[in-house]
Short mmCIF file of C-alpha atoms in Angstrom, two decimals:
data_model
loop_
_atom_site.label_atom_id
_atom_site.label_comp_id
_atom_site.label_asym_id
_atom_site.label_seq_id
_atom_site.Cartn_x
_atom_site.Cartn_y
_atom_site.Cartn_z
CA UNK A 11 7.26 -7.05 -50.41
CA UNK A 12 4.71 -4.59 -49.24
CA UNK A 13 4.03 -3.38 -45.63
CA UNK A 14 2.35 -6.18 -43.54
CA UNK A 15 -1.68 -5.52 -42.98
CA UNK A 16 -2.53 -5.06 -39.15
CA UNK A 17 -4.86 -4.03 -36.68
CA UNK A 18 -4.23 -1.12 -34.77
CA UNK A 19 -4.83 -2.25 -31.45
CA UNK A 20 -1.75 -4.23 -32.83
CA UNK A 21 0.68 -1.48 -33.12
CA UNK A 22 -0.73 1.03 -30.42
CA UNK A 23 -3.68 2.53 -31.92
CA UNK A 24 -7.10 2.87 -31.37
CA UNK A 25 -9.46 1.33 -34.28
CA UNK A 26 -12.21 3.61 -32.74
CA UNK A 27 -10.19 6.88 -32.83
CA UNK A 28 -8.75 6.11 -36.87
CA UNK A 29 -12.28 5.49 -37.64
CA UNK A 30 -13.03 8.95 -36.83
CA UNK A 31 -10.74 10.08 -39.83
CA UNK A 32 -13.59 8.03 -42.16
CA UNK A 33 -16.59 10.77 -41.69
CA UNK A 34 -13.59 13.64 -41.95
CA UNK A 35 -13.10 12.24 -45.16
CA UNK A 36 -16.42 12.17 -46.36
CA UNK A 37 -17.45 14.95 -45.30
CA UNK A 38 -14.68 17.07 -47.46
CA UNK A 39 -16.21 15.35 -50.20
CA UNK A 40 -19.92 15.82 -49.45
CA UNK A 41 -19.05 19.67 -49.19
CA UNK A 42 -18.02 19.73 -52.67
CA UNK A 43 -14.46 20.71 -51.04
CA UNK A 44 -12.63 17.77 -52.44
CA UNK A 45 -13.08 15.16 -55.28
CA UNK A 46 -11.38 12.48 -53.65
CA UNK A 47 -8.75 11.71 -51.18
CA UNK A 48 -6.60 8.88 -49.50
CA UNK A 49 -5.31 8.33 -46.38
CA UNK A 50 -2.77 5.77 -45.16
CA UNK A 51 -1.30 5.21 -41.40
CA UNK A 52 1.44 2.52 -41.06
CA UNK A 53 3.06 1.60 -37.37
CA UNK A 54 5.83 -0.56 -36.48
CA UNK A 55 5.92 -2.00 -40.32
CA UNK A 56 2.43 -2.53 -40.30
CA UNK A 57 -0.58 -0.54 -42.43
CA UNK A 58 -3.12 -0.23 -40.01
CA UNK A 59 -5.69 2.27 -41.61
CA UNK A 60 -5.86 2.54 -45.61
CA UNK A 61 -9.27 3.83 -46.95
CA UNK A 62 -10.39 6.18 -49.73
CA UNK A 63 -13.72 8.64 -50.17
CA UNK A 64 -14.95 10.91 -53.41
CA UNK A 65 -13.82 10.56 -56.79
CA UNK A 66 -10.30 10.67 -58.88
CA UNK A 67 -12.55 11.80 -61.73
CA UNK A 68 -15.14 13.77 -61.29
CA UNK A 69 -16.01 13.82 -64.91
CA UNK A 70 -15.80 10.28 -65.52
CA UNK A 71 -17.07 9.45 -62.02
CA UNK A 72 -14.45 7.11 -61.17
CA UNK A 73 -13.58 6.10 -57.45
CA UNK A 74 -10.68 7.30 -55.62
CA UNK A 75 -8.45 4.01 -54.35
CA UNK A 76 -6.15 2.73 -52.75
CA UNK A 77 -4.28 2.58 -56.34
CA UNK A 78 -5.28 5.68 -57.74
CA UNK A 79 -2.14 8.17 -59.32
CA UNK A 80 -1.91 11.19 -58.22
CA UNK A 81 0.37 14.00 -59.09
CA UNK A 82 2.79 14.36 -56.18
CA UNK A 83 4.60 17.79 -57.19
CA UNK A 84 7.02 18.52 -54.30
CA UNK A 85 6.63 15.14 -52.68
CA UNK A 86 9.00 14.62 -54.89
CA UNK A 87 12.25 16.37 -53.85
CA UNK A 88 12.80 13.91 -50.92
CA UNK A 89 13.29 11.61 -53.61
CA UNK A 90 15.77 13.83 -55.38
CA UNK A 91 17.70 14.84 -51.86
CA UNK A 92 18.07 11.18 -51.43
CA UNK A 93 19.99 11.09 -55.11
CA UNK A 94 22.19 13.89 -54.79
CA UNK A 95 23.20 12.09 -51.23
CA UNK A 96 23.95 8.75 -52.75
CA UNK A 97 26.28 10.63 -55.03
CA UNK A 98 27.67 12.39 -51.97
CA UNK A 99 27.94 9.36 -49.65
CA UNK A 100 30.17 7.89 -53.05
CA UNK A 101 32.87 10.92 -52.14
CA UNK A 102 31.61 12.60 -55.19
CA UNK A 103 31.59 15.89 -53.42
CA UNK A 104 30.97 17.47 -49.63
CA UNK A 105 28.20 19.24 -48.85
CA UNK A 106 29.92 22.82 -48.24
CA UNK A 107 31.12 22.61 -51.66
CA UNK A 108 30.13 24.69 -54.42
CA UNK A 109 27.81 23.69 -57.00
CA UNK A 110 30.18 25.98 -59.17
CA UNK A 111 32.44 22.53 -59.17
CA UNK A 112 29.77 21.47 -61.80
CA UNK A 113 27.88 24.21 -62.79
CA UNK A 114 30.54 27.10 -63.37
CA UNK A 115 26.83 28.97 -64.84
CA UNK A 116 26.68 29.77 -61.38
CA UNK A 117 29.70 31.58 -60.54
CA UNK A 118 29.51 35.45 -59.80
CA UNK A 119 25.79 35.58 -58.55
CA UNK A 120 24.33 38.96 -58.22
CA UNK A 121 21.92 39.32 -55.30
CA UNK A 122 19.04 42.03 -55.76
CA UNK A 123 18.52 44.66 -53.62
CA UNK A 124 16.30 46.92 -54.55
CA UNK A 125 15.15 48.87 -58.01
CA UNK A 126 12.81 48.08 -60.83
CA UNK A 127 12.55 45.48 -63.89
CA UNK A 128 13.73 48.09 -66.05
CA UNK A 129 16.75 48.50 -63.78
CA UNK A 130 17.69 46.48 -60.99
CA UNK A 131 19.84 46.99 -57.77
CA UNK A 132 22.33 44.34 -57.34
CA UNK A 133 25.18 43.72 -55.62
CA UNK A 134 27.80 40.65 -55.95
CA UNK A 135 27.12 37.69 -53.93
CA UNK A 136 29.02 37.22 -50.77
CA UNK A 137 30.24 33.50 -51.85
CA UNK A 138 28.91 30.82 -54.31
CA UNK A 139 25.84 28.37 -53.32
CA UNK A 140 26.99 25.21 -52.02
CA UNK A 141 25.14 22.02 -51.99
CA UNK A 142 23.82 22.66 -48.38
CA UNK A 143 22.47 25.33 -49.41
CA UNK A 144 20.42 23.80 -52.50
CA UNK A 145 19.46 21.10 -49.69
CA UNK A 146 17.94 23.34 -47.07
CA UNK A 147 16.46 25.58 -49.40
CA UNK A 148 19.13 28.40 -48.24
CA UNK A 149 20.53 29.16 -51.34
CA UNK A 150 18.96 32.91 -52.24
CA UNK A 151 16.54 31.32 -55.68
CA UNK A 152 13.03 31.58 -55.76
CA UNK A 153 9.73 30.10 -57.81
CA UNK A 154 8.36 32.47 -60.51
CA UNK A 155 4.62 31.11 -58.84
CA UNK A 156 4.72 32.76 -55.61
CA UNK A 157 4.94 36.19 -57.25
CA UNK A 158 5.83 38.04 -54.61
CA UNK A 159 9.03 39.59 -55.22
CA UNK A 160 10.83 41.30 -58.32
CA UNK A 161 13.34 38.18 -58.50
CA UNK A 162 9.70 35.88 -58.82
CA UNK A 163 8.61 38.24 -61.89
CA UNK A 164 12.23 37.71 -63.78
CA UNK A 165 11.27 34.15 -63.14
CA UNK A 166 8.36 33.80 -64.65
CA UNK A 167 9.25 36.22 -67.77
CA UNK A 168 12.31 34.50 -68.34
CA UNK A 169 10.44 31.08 -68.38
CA UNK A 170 12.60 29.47 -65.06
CA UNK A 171 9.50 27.07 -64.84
CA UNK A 172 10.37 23.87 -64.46
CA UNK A 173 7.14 22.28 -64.49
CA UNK A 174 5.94 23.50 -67.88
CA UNK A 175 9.41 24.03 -69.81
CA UNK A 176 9.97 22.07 -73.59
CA UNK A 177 13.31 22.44 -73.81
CA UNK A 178 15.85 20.70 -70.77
CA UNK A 179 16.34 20.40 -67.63
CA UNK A 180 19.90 22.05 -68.42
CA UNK A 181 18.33 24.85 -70.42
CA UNK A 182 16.51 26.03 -67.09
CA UNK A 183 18.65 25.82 -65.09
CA UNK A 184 21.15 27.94 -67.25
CA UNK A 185 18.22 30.66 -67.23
CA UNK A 186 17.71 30.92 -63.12
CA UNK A 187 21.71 30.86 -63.04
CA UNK A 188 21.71 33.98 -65.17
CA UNK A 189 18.77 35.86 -62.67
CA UNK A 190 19.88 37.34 -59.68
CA UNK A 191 19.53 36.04 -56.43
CA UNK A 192 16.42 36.84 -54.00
CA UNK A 193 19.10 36.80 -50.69
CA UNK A 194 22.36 36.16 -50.04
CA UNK A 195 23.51 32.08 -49.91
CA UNK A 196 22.80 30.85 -46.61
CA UNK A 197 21.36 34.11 -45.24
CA UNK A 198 17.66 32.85 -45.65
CA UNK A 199 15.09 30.28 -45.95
CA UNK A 200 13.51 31.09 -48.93
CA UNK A 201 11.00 28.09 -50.93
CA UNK A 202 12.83 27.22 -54.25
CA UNK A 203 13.84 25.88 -57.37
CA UNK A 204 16.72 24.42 -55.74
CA UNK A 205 15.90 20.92 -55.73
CA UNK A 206 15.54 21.22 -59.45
CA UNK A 207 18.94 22.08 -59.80
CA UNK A 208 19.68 19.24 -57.16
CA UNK A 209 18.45 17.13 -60.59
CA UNK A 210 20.56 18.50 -62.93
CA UNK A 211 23.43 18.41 -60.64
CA UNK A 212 22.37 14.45 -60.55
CA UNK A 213 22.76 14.32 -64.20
CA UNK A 214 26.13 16.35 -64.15
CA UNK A 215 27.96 14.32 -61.36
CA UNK A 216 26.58 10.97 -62.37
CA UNK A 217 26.55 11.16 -66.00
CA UNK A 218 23.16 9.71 -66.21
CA UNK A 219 20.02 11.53 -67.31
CA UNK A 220 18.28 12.71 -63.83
CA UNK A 221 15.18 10.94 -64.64
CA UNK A 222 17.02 7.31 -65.79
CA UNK A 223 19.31 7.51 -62.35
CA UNK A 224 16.18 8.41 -60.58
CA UNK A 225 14.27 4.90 -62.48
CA UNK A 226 17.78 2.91 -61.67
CA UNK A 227 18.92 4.05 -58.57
CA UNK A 228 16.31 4.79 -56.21
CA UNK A 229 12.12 3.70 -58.25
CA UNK A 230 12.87 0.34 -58.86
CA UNK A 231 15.15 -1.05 -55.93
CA UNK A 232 12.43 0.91 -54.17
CA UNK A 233 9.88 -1.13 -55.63
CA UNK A 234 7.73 2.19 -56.14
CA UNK A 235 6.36 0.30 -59.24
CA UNK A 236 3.80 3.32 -60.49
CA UNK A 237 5.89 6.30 -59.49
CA UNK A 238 7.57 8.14 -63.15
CA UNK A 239 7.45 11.56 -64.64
CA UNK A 240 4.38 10.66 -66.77
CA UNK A 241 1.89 8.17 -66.70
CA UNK A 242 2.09 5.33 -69.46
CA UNK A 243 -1.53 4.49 -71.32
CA UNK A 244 -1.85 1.19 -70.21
CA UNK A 245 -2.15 2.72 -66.49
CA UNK A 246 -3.99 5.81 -67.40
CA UNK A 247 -7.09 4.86 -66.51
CA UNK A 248 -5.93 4.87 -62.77
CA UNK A 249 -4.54 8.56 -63.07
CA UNK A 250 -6.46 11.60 -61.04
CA UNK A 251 -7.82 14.39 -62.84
CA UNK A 252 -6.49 17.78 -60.99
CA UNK A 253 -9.21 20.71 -58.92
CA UNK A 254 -9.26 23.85 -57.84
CA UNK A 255 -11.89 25.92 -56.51
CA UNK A 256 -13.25 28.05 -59.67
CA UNK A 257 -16.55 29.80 -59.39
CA UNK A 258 -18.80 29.90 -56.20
CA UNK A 259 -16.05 27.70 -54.57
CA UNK A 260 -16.97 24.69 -56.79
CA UNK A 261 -14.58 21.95 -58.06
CA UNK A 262 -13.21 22.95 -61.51
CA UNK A 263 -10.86 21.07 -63.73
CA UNK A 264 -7.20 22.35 -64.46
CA UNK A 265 -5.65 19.44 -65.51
CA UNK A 266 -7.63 16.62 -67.33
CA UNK A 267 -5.77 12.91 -66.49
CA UNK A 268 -6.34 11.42 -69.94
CA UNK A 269 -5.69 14.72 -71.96
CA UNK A 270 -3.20 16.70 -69.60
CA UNK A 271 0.35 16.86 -69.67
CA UNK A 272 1.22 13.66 -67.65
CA UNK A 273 -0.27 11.69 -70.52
CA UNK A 274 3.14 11.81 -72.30
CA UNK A 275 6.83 12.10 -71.41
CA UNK A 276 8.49 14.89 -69.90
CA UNK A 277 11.25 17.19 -71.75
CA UNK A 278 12.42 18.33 -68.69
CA UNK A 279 12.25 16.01 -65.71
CA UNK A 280 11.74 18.39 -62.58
CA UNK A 281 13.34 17.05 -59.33
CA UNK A 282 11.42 19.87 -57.46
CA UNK A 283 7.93 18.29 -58.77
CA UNK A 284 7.66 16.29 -61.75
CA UNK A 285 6.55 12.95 -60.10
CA UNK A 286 3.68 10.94 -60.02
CA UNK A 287 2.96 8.14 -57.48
CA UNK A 288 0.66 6.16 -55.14
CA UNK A 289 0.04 5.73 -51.65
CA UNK A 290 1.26 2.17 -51.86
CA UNK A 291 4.77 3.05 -53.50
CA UNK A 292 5.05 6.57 -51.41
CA UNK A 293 4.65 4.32 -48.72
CA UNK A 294 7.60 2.15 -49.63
CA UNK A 295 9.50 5.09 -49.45
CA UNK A 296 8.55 6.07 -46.17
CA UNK A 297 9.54 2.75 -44.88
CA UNK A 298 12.80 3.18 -46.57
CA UNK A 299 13.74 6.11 -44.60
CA UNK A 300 12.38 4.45 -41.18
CA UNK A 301 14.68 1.79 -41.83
CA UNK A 302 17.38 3.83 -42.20
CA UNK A 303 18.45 4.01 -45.61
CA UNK A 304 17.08 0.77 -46.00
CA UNK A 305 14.28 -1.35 -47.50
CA UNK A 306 13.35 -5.56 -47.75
CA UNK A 307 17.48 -5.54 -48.03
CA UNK A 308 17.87 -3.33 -50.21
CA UNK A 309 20.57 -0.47 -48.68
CA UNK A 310 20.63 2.93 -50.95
CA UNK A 311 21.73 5.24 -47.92
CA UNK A 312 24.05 4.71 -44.63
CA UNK A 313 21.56 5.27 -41.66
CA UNK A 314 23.86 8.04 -40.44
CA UNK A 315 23.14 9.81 -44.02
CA UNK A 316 19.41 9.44 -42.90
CA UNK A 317 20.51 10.86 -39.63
CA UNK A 318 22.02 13.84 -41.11
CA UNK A 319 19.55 14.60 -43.48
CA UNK A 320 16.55 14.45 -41.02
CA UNK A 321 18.59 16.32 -38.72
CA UNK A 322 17.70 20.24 -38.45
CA UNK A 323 20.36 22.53 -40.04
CA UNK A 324 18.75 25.91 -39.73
CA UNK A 325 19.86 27.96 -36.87
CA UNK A 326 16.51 27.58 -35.28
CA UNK A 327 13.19 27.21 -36.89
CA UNK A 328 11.57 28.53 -40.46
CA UNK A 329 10.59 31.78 -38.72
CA UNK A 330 14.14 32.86 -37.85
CA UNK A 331 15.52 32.44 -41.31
CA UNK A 332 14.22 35.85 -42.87
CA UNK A 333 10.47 35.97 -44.20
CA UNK A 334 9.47 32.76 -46.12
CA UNK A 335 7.27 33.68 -48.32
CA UNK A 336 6.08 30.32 -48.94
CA UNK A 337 6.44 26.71 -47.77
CA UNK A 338 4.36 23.19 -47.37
CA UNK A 339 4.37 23.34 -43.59
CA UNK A 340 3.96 26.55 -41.30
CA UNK A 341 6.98 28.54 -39.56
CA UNK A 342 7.25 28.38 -35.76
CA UNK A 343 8.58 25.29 -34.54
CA UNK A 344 9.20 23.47 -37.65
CA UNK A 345 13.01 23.53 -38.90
CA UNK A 346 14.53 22.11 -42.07
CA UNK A 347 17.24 18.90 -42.61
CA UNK A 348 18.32 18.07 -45.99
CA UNK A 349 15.11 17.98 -48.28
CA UNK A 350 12.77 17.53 -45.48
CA UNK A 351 11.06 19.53 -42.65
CA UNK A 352 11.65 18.43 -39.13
CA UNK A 353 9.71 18.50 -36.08
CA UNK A 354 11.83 20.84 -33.52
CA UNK A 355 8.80 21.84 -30.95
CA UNK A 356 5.19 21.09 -31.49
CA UNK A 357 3.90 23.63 -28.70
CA UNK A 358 5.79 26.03 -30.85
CA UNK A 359 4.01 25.10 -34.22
CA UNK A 360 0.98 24.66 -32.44
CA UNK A 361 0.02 20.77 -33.59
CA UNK A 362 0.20 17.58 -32.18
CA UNK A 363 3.82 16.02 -33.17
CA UNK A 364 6.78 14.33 -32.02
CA UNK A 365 10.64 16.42 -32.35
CA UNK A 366 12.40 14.66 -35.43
CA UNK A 367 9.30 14.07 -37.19
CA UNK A 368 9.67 14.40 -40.81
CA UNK A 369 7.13 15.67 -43.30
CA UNK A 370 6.57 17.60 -46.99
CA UNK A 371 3.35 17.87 -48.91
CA UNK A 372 3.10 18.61 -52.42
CA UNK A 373 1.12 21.77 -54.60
CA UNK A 374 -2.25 19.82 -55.09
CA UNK A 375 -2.85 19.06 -51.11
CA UNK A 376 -0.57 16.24 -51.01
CA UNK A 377 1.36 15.24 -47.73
CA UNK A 378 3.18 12.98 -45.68
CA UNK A 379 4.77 12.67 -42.53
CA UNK A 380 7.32 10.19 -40.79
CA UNK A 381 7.97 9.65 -37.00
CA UNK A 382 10.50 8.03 -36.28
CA UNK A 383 9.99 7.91 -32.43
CA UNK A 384 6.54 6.43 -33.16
CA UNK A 385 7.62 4.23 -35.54
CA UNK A 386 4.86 5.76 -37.58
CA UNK A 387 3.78 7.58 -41.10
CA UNK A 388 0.73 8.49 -42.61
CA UNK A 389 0.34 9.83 -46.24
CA UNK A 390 -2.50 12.22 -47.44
CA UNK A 391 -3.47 12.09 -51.23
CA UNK A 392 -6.05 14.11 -53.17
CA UNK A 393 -6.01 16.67 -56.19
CA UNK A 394 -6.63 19.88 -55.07
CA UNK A 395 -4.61 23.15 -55.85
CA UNK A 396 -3.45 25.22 -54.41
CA UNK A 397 -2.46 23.01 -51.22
CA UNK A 398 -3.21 25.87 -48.66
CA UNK A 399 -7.12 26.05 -49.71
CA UNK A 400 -7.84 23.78 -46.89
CA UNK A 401 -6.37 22.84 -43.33
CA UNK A 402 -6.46 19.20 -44.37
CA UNK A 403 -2.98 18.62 -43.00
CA UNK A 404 -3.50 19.79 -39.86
CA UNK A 405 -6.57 18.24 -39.23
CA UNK A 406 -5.20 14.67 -40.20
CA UNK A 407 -2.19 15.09 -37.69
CA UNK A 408 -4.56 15.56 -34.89
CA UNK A 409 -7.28 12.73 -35.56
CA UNK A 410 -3.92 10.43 -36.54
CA UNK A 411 -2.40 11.29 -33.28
CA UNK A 412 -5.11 11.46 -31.06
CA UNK A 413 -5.30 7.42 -31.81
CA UNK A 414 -2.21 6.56 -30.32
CA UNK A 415 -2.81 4.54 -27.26
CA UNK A 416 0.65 2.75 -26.12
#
C-alpha cells in the first residue's frame, strides 16, 4: 500500500508556497546545472507534492519521473543501520561491544600519528571499535575519496574501495582492518567506511549474505519493490545516467545507465553505498521509520530502537567531535544517532528545521529528511556528483518549510 495522495491544505501546507519549489526546479535545469531531479513532500501519511523537471538521460533525452532509478550511494546506510539493529534488538550483541566478537581482523588497531607512507607513526589503539562506534561514524576509519589525510592515501593504494572492488565484501574489509586508524575509537567524528563493515558484520552475525538479508529482511517487507544493488534489464530503461560538471561547468557523463556498472550484479555489496532506489520506495522507508519501526503492519524494529537510533549520541554536535573532514550535512547544530544525522538546534546550523529531525543525502546530490514533530519528509533525487556542487539541500528545506501553515 503506498502513501495516500492529498492536498496540502489537507495536511498543513500551503499549495501556493510548494508550488514555488516547481520554477526552483526548473530553473536548475534550464542553467544546465542539473539533468533532472525529483522532489517528494509527504505529511501526516499523505504525499502532498510529487513532481519531476530535466532529464534522467541526457543522451537519450528521456524524462526524469516520478519512477525514475537513481543511484542512492549513502542513502543507503540507514538501510544497513536498520539491519545491524534488527540483529541487535534479537540479543545478538550490545552496542558497546566489540566488533572484534566477529571480526578478530580487527583486534590490535594501530592509530597514526604522524610520519610518511614510507614510514608511518603509530601508536596502539586505546581499545577495540565497538558497534557504536561503526554506528555514529566514531570509530577512527576513513574513505580513500576524501584524500585528505595519509590514512585516505593507504586507502586508496591498498584498494579499501568498496564501491568499485571485484573481489568481496569480506576481502575489503580484511584490507581497512589491516590500515591504521585515522583517530582513536570514539575520540572523533570522522565520515567512513564503517557502515560497510556494518554489512559484513550483517553477513557474519546472521549467516546470510548482506545483500540476501538486506532483499529478505528489510526490501521486500518494505515493499521498496525497485531498490537492489544493480538494476535488472527489464527495468533498465528507467535507470538515470550519472553528471558532473566537466568543462566550462557543463553536464558530462561519468556513469552511462545502460553501459555502467549498475547494469550487472555486484561482487561486493556495499552497505555504505551500493543501492539503487526510487522516490516511491525511499519513501516507504521514510514512513517506516515515522511509524516507528513500522509499516502497513509490518513491524521490523521496536519504536524505542527507532528512538534510540534517532536519538543524538555525540557529546554535542559534528563540530565538537574533532575536524570532519567530510559529511552529507554541515557541522554546527547537527549531531549524529545511529546511522542518521539529527536535528539538535537549527539557529545553530543556520536552516530552517525542527530538533529530532532526521536526514542523510547520498554522493550524487541525493537527500532526504524526516520530521517527526511535523509528521513530515521530503526526498530530493537527481544525478549529480559530487553532492556539494550545489546548495540544493538547503534551498529545498527552506521553500519545504516555509509552506507549513498549521
Amino acid at each position: 500500500m503506498q502513501a495516500e495522495i492529498g492536498t496540502p491544505e489537507a495536511v498543513g501546507l500551503s499549495s501556493e508556497r510548494l508550488e514555488r519549489i516547481v520554477p526552483w526546479m526548473r530553473g536548475y535545469v534550464e542553467a544546465g546545472k542539473l539533468p533532472g531531479l525529483s522532489v517528494t513532500v509527504a505529511r501526516r501519511g499523505q504525499v502532498v507534492f510529487s513532481r519531476s523537471a530535466g532529464l534522467r538521460d541526457l543522451a537519450r533525452g528521456l524524462p526524469m519521473d516520478d519512477d525514475t532509478i537513481v543511484r542512492i550511494y549513502s542513502m543507503t546506510k540507514p538501510l544497513t543501520s536498520v539491519a545491524i539493529l534488527m540483529l541487535y534488538e534479537e540479543g545478538r550483541f550490545q552496542l558497546d561491544d566489540p566488533i572484534t566478537r566477529f571480526l578478530p581482523e580487527f583486534r590490535n588497531m594501530r592509530v597514526l600519528v604522524g610520519g610518511s607512507r614510507a614510514k608511518p607513526e603509530t601508536v596502539p589503539a586505546e581499545r577495540d571499535i565497538t558497534f557504536r562506534d561503526l554506528l555514529t561514524h566514531t570509530s577512527g576509519l576513513t574513505y580513500g575519496f576524501m584524500d585528505a589525510t595519509l590514512v585516505d592515501r593507504m586507502y586508496r593504494e591498498e584498494g579499501v574501495d568498496f564501491q568499485t572492488a571485484e573481489t568481496s565484501l569480506a576481502d575489503v574489509v580484511a584490507k581497512a582492518a589491516g590500515l591504521p586508524l585515522l583517530a582513536q575509537p570514539g575520540a572523533e567524528w570522522n565520515y567512513s567506511i564503517a557502515t560497510d563493515v556494518l554489512g559484513h558484520l550483517v553477513a557474519v552475525i546472521s549467516g546470510q549474505p548482506f545483500d540476501a538479508f538486506l532483499r529478505e529482511r528489510i526490501i521486500r517487507p518494505l515493499g521498496m519493490v525497485d531498490t537492489d544493488f544493480h538494476v535488472p534489464p527489464e527495468k533498465i530503461a528507467r535507470f538515470a545516467s550519472n553528471y558532473a560538471l566537466g568543462e566550462g561547468g557543463r553536464l558530462t557523463l561519468i556513469d552511462d545507465a545502460r553501459e555502467g556498472r549498475y547494469a550487472k550484479p555486484r561482487s561486493v555489496p556495499s552497505g555504505g553505498g551500493g543501492l539503487v532506489s526510487t522516490a516511491s520506495d525511499y519513501a516507504r522507508f521514510c514512513r517506516f521509520m515515522l511509524g516507528g519501526g513500522a509499516l502497513d503492519g509490518v513491524r521490523l524494529l521496536g519504536r524505542k530502537t527507532v528512538a534510540l537510533m534517532t536519538a543524538n549520541h555525540l557529546r554535542g554536535d559534528l563540530a565538537d567531535m574533532g575536524q570532519p573532514r567530510f559529511s552529507e550535512s554541515s557541522y554546527s547544530g547537527i549531531g549524529f544517532g545511529l546511522g542518521v544525522s539529527v536535528m539538535l538546534d537549527p539557529a545553530k546550523a543556520q536552516i530552517l528545521g525542527t530538533p529530532g529531525e532526521v536526514a542523510w543525502g547520498g554522493a550524487a546530490s541525493t537527500a532526504f529528511w524526516i520530521d517527526p514533530a511535523e509528521d513530515l519528509f521530503v526526498i530530493l533525487l537527481t544525478q549529480l556528483m559530487p553532492s556539494s556542487t550545489w546548495p540544493i539541500r538547503r534551498e529545498l528545506r527552506v521553500l519545504t518549510y516555509a509552506a507549513l501553515i498549521e
